[in-house]
Structure formats: structure tokens, C-alpha cells
PDB file of C-alpha atoms in Angstrom:
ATOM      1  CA  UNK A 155      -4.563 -13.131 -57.710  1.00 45.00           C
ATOM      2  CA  UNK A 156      -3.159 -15.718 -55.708  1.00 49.00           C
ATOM      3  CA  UNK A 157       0.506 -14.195 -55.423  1.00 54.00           C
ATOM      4  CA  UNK A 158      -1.328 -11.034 -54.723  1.00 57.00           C
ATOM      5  CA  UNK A 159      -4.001 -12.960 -51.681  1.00 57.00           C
ATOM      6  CA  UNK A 160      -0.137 -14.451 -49.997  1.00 63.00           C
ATOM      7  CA  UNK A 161       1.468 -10.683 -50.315  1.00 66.00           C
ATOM      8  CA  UNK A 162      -1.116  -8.905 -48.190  1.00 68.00           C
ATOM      9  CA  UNK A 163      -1.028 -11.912 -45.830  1.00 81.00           C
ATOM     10  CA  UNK A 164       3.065 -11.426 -45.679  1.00 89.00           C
ATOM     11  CA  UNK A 165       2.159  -8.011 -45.162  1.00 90.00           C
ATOM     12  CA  UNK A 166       0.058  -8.727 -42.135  1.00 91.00           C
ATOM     13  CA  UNK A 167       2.315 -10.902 -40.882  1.00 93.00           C
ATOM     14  CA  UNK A 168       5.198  -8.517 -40.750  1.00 95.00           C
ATOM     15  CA  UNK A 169       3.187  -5.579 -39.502  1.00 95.00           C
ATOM     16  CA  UNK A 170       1.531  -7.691 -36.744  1.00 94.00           C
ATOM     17  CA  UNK A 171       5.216  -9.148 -35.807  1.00 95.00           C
ATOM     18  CA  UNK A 172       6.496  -5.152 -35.884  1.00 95.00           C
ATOM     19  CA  UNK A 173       3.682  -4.941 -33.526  1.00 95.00           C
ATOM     20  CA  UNK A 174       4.458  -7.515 -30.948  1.00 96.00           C
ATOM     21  CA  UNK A 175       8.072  -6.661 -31.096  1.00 97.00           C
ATOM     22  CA  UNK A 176       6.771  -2.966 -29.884  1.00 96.00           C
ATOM     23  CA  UNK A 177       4.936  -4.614 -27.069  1.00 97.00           C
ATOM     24  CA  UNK A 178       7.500  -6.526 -26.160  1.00 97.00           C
ATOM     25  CA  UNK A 179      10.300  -3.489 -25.747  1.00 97.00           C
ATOM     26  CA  UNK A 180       7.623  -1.351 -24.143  1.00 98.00           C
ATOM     27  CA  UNK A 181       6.916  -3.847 -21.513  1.00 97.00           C
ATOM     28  CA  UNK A 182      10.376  -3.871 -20.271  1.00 97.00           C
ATOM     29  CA  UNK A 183      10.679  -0.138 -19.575  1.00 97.00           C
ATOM     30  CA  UNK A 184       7.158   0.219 -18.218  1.00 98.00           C
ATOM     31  CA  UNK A 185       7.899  -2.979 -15.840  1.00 98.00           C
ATOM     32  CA  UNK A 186      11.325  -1.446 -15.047  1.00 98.00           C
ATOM     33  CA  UNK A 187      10.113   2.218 -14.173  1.00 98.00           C
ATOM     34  CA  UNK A 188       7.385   0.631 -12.416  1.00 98.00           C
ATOM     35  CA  UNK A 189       9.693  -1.323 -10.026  1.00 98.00           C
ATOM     36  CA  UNK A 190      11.980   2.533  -9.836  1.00 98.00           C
ATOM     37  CA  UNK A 191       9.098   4.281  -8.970  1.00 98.00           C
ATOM     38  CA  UNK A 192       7.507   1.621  -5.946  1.00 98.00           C
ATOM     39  CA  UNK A 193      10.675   1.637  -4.467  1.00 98.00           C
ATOM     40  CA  UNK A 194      11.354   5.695  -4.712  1.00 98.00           C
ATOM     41  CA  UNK A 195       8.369   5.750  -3.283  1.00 98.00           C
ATOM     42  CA  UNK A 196       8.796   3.615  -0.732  1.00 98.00           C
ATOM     43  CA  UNK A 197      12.268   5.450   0.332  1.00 98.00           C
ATOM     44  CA  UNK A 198      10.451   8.086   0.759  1.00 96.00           C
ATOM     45  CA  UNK A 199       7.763   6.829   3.122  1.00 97.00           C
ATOM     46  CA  UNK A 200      10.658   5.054   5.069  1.00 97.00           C
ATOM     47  CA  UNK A 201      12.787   8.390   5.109  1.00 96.00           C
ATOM     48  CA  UNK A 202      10.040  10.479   6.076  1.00 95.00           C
ATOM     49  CA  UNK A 203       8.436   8.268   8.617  1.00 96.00           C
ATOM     50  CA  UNK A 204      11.011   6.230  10.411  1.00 96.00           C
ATOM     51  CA  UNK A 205      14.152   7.859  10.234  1.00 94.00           C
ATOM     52  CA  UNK A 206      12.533  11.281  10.524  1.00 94.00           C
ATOM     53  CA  UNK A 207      14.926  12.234   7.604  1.00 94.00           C
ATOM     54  CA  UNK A 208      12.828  13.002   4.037  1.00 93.00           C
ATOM     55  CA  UNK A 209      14.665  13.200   1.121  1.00 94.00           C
ATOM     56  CA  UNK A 210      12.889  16.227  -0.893  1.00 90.00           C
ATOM     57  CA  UNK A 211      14.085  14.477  -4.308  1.00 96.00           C
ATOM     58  CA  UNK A 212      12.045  10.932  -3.914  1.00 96.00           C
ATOM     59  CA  UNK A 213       8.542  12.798  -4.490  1.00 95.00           C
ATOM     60  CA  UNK A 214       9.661  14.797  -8.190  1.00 96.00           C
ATOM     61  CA  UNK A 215      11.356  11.596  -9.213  1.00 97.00           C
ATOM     62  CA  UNK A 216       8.167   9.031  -8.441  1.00 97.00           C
ATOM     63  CA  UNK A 217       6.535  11.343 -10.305  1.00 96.00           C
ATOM     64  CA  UNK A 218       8.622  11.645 -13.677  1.00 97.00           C
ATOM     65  CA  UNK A 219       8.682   7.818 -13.114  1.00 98.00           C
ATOM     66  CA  UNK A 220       4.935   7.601 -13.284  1.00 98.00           C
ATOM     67  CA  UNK A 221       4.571  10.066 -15.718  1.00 98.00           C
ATOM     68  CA  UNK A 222       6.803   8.155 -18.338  1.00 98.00           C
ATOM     69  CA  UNK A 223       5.741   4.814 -17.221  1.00 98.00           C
ATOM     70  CA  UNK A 224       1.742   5.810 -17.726  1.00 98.00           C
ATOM     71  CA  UNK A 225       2.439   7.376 -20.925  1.00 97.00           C
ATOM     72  CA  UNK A 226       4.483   4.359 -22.178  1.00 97.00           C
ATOM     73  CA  UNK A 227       1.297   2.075 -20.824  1.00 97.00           C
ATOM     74  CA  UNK A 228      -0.966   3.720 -23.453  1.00 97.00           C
ATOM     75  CA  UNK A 229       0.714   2.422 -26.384  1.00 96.00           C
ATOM     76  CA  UNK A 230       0.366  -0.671 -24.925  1.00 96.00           C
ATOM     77  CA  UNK A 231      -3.377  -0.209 -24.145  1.00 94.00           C
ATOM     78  CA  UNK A 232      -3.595   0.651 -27.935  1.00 94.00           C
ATOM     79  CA  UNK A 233      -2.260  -2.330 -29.183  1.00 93.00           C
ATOM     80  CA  UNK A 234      -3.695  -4.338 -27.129  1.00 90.00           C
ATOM     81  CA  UNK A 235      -7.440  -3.209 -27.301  1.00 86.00           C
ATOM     82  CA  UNK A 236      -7.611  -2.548 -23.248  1.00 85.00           C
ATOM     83  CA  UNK A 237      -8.828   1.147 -23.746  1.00 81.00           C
ATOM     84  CA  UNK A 238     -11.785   1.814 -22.082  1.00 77.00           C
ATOM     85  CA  UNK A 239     -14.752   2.319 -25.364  1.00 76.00           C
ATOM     86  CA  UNK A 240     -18.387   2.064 -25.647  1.00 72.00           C
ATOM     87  CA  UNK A 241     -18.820  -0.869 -28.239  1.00 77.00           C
ATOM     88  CA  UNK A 242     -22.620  -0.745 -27.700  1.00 78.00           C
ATOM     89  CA  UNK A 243     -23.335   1.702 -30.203  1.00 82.00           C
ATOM     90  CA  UNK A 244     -21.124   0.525 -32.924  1.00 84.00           C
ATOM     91  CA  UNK A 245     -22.352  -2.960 -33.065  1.00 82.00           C
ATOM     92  CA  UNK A 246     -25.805  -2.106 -33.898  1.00 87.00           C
ATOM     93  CA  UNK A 247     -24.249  -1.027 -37.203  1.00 88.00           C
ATOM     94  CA  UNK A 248     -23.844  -3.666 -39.990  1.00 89.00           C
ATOM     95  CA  UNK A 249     -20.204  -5.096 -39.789  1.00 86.00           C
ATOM     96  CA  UNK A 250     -18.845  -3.200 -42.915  1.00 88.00           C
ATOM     97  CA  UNK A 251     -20.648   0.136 -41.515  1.00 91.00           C
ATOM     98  CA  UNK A 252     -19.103  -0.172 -37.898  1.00 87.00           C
ATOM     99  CA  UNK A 253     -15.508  -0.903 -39.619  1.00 89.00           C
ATOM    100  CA  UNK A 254     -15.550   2.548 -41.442  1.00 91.00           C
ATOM    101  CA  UNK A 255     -16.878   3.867 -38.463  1.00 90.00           C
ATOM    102  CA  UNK A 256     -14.043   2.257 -35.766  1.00 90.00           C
ATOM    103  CA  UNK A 257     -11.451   3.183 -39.009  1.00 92.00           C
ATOM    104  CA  UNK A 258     -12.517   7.018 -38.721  1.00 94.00           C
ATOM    105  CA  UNK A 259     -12.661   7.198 -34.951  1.00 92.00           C
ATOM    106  CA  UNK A 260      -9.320   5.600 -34.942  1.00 94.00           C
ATOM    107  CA  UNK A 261      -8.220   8.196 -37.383  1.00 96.00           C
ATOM    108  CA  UNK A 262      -8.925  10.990 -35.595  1.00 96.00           C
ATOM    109  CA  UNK A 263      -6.947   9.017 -32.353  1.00 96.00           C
ATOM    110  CA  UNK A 264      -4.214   9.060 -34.812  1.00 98.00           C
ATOM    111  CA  UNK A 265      -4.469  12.611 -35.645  1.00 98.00           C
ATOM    112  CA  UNK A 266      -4.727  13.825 -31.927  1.00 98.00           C
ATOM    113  CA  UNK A 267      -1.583  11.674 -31.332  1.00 98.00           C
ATOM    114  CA  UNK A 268       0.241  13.682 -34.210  1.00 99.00           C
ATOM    115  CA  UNK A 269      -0.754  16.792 -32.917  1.00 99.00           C
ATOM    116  CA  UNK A 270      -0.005  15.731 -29.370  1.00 98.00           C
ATOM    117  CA  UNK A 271       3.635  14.401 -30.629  1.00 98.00           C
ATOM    118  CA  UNK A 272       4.218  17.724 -32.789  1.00 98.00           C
ATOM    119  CA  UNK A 273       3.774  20.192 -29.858  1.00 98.00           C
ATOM    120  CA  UNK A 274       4.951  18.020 -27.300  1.00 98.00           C
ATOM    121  CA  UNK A 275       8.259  18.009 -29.113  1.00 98.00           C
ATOM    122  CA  UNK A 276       7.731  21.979 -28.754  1.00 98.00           C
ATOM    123  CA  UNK A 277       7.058  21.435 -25.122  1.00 97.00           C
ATOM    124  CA  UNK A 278      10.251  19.705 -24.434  1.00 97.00           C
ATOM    125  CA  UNK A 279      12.441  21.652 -26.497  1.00 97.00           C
ATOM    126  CA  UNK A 280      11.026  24.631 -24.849  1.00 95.00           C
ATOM    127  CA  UNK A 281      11.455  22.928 -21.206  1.00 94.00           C
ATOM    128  CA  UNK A 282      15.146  22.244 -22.042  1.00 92.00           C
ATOM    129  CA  UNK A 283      16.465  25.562 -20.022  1.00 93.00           C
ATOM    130  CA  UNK A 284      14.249  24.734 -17.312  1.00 95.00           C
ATOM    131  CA  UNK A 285      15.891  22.964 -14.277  1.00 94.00           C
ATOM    132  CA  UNK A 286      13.419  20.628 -11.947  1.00 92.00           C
ATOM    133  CA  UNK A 287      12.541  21.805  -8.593  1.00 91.00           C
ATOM    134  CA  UNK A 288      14.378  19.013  -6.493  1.00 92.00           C
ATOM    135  CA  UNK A 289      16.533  16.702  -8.634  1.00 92.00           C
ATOM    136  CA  UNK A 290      18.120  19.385 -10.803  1.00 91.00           C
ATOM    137  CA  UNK A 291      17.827  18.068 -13.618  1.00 93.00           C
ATOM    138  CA  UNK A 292      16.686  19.529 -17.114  1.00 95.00           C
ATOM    139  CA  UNK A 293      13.138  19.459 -17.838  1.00 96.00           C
ATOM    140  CA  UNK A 294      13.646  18.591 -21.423  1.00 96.00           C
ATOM    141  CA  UNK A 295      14.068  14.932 -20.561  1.00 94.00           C
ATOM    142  CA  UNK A 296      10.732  14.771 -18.723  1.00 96.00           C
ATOM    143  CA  UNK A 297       8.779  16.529 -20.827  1.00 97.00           C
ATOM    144  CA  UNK A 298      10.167  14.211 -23.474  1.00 98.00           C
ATOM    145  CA  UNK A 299       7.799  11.377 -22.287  1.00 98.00           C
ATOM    146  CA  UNK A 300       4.570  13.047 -24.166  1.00 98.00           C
ATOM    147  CA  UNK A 301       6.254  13.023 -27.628  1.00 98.00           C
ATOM    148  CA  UNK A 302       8.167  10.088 -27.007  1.00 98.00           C
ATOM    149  CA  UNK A 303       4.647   7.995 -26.250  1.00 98.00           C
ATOM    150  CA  UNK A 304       2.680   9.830 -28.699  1.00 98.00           C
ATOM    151  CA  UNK A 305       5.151   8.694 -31.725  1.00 98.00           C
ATOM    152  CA  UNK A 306       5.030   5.076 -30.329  1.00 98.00           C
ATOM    153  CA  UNK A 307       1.041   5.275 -29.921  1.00 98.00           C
ATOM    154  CA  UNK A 308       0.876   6.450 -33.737  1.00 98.00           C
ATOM    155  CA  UNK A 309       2.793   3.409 -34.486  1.00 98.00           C
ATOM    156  CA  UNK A 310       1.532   0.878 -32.716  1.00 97.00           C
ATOM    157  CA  UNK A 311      -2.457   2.485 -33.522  1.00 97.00           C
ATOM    158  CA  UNK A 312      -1.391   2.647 -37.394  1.00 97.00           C
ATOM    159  CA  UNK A 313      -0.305  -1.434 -37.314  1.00 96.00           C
ATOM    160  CA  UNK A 314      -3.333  -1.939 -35.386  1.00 94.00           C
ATOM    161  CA  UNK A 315      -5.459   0.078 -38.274  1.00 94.00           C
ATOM    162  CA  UNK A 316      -3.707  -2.234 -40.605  1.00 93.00           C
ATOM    163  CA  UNK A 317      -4.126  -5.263 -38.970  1.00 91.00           C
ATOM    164  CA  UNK A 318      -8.125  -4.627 -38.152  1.00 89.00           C
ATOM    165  CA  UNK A 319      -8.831  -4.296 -41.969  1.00 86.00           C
ATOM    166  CA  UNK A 320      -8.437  -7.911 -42.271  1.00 85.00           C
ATOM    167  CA  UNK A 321     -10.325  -8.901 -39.180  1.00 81.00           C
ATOM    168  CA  UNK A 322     -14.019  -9.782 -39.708  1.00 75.00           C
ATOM    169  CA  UNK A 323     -14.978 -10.403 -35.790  1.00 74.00           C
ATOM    170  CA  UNK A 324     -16.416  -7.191 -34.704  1.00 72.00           C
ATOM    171  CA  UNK A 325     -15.171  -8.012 -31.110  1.00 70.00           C
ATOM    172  CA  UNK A 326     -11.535  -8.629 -32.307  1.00 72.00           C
ATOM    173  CA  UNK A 327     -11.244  -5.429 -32.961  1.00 74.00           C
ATOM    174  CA  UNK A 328     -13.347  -3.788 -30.155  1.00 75.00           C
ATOM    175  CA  UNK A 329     -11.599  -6.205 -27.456  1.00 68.00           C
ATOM    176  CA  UNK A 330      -8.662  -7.516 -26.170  1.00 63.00           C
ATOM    177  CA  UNK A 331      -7.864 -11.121 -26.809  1.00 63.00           C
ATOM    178  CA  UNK A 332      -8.863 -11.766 -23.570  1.00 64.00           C
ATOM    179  CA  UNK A 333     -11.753 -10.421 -23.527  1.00 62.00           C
ATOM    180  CA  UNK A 334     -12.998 -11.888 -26.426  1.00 60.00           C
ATOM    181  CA  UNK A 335     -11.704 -15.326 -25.025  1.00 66.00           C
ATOM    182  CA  UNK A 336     -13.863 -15.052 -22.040  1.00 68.00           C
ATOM    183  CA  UNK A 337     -17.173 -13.747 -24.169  1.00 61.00           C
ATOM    184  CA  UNK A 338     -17.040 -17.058 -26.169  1.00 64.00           C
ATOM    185  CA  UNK A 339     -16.366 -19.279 -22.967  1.00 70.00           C
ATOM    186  CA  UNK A 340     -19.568 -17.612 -21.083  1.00 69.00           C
ATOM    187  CA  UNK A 341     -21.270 -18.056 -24.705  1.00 68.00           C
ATOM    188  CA  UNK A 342     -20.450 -21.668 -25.087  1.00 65.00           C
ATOM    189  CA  UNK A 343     -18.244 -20.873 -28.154  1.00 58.00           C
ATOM    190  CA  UNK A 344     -15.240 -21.883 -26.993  1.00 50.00           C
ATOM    191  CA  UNK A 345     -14.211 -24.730 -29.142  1.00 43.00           C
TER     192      UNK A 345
END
């Protein structure tokens, strides 16, 4: 049993490090496309309004930018417990209760991320003959951001599914870290 009890907690262990190695390569795209798209953005606005020149292609490309960056964001929101829910409800339910129920609702998350993934893929094969309005450029590789983010959500939701069948604090799985940090502080259980 006790070989067994050191297993699962390897297992843990490796899926929570898979998970914090995800963070960590999502955060540098998401921090990168967010610099590309304040500064496309902010050619334009300089372009348009003080040389008097615009440059039609600064407007489609802020918005790919933010379209990719956003959808990169969720996974991070997902692993990270920052998505807006209504924990109300669920804690009123005895602990074992309200983890079947957060393990269902994240299920069907999981399945509307499948589905989401499996016809986006669709999408951007589809969008691969179409050419974007002002940069040119094939559509495939745009459209490409909602399969792309829905694969890494499943991933990141499915270690997080993993991971929460250990945890016995309602609130770590409900909240983010920080959250749940500044709960016990305000509580006086911060030891």
C-alpha cells in the first residue's frame, strides 16, 4: 500500500510539474504578443494622428494579436483557477458532493473544449484559401488560434482535474492561490 500511496504522489508530482511547465511557455507568447499588439496599436494611433499617414494593416494585425493572445490567456485562467465561477452554490454541498459536482462541470468544460478544438481545426483548414483583408496573409494561421488554445485548455483543465482529486480544501480548487492566500489572511488563518 505504501509503494502504491508514493506512486500516485509521483504521479501528482509529474502532472502538476507538466502543468507549470505549460504555464510557463504560455506566458512567454501571451507576454510577447501582448507587447506586438500595444505597440501595433500604438503605430497606428501615431500614423493616423500625427503624421496624417494610416497604415490600413496595423488595425487586422492588433487584432489577430489579441485574438491569439486572449485565447492563449484562457489556458492560463484554467490552470490557474482565475475564471470567473459562482462558488456559492457548490459549497453548501458536503465536500465529497461538491467534488463530483466541480468534477462533472469540469467535464463538460472539457468536452466543449474538444468540440471547440475538433471544428475549429475544420474552421482553419477551411480558412486556409482565404486571404486577410489588409495584411494578405492566409487565414488558416489565424483561425488556427481557436484549436490551437482549445487543445492546450484540454490539457492544462485535464492536469488540473487530476490534480483537484487529491485536494481536500474546497477553496483550492474553486480559487486561485491567491485568492485563497488572502481569504485565510482576512480570516486570521494565515499561519
Amino acid at each position: 500500500m505504501g509503494s502504491n500511496g508514493n506512486n500516485r504522489t509521483g504521479l501528482f508530482k509529474i502532472i502538476e510539474r507538466v502543468g507549470n511547465t505549460l504555464e510557463r511557455l504560455i506566458e512567454i507568447p501571451v507576454f510577447i504578443l501582448s507587447i506586438i499588439m500595444t505597440m501595433t496599436v500604438l503605430l497606428g494611433v501615431f500614423s493616423r494622428y500625427v503624421i496624417r499617414s494610416p497604415l490600413g494593416w496595423t488595425e487586422e494585425f492588433s487584432r489577430y494579436v489579441m485574438i491569439w493572445m486572449a485565447l492563449l490567456s484562457v489556458a492560463l485562467c484554467i490552470w490557474r483557477h482565475e475564471h470567473v465561477g459562482v462558488t456559492m452554490v457548490i459549497k453548501k454541498f458536503p465536500r465529497k458532493i461538491a467534488k463530483i459536482l466541480i468534477f462533472i462541470s469540469n467535464g463538460f468544460v472539457f468536452y466543449f473544449l474538444y468540440i471547440l478544438a475538433k471544428y475549429g481545426f475544420k474552421m482553419a483548414e477551411g480558412g486556409k484559401v482565404q486571404l486577410s483583408t489588409a495584411l494578405n496573409t492566409s487565414m488558416k494561421w489565424w483561425l488556427m488560434a481557436v484549436p490551437a488554445s482549445a487543445v492546450i485548455c484540454m490539457v492544462m483543465l485535464l492536469c488540473k482535474m487530476i490534480l483537484d482529486v487529491r485536494r481536500e480544501n474546497l477553496d483550492e480548487i474553486l480559487m486561485s492561490e491567491e485568492v485563497v492566500d488572502t481569504v485565510r489572511r482576512e480570516e486570521g488563518l494565515d499561519f
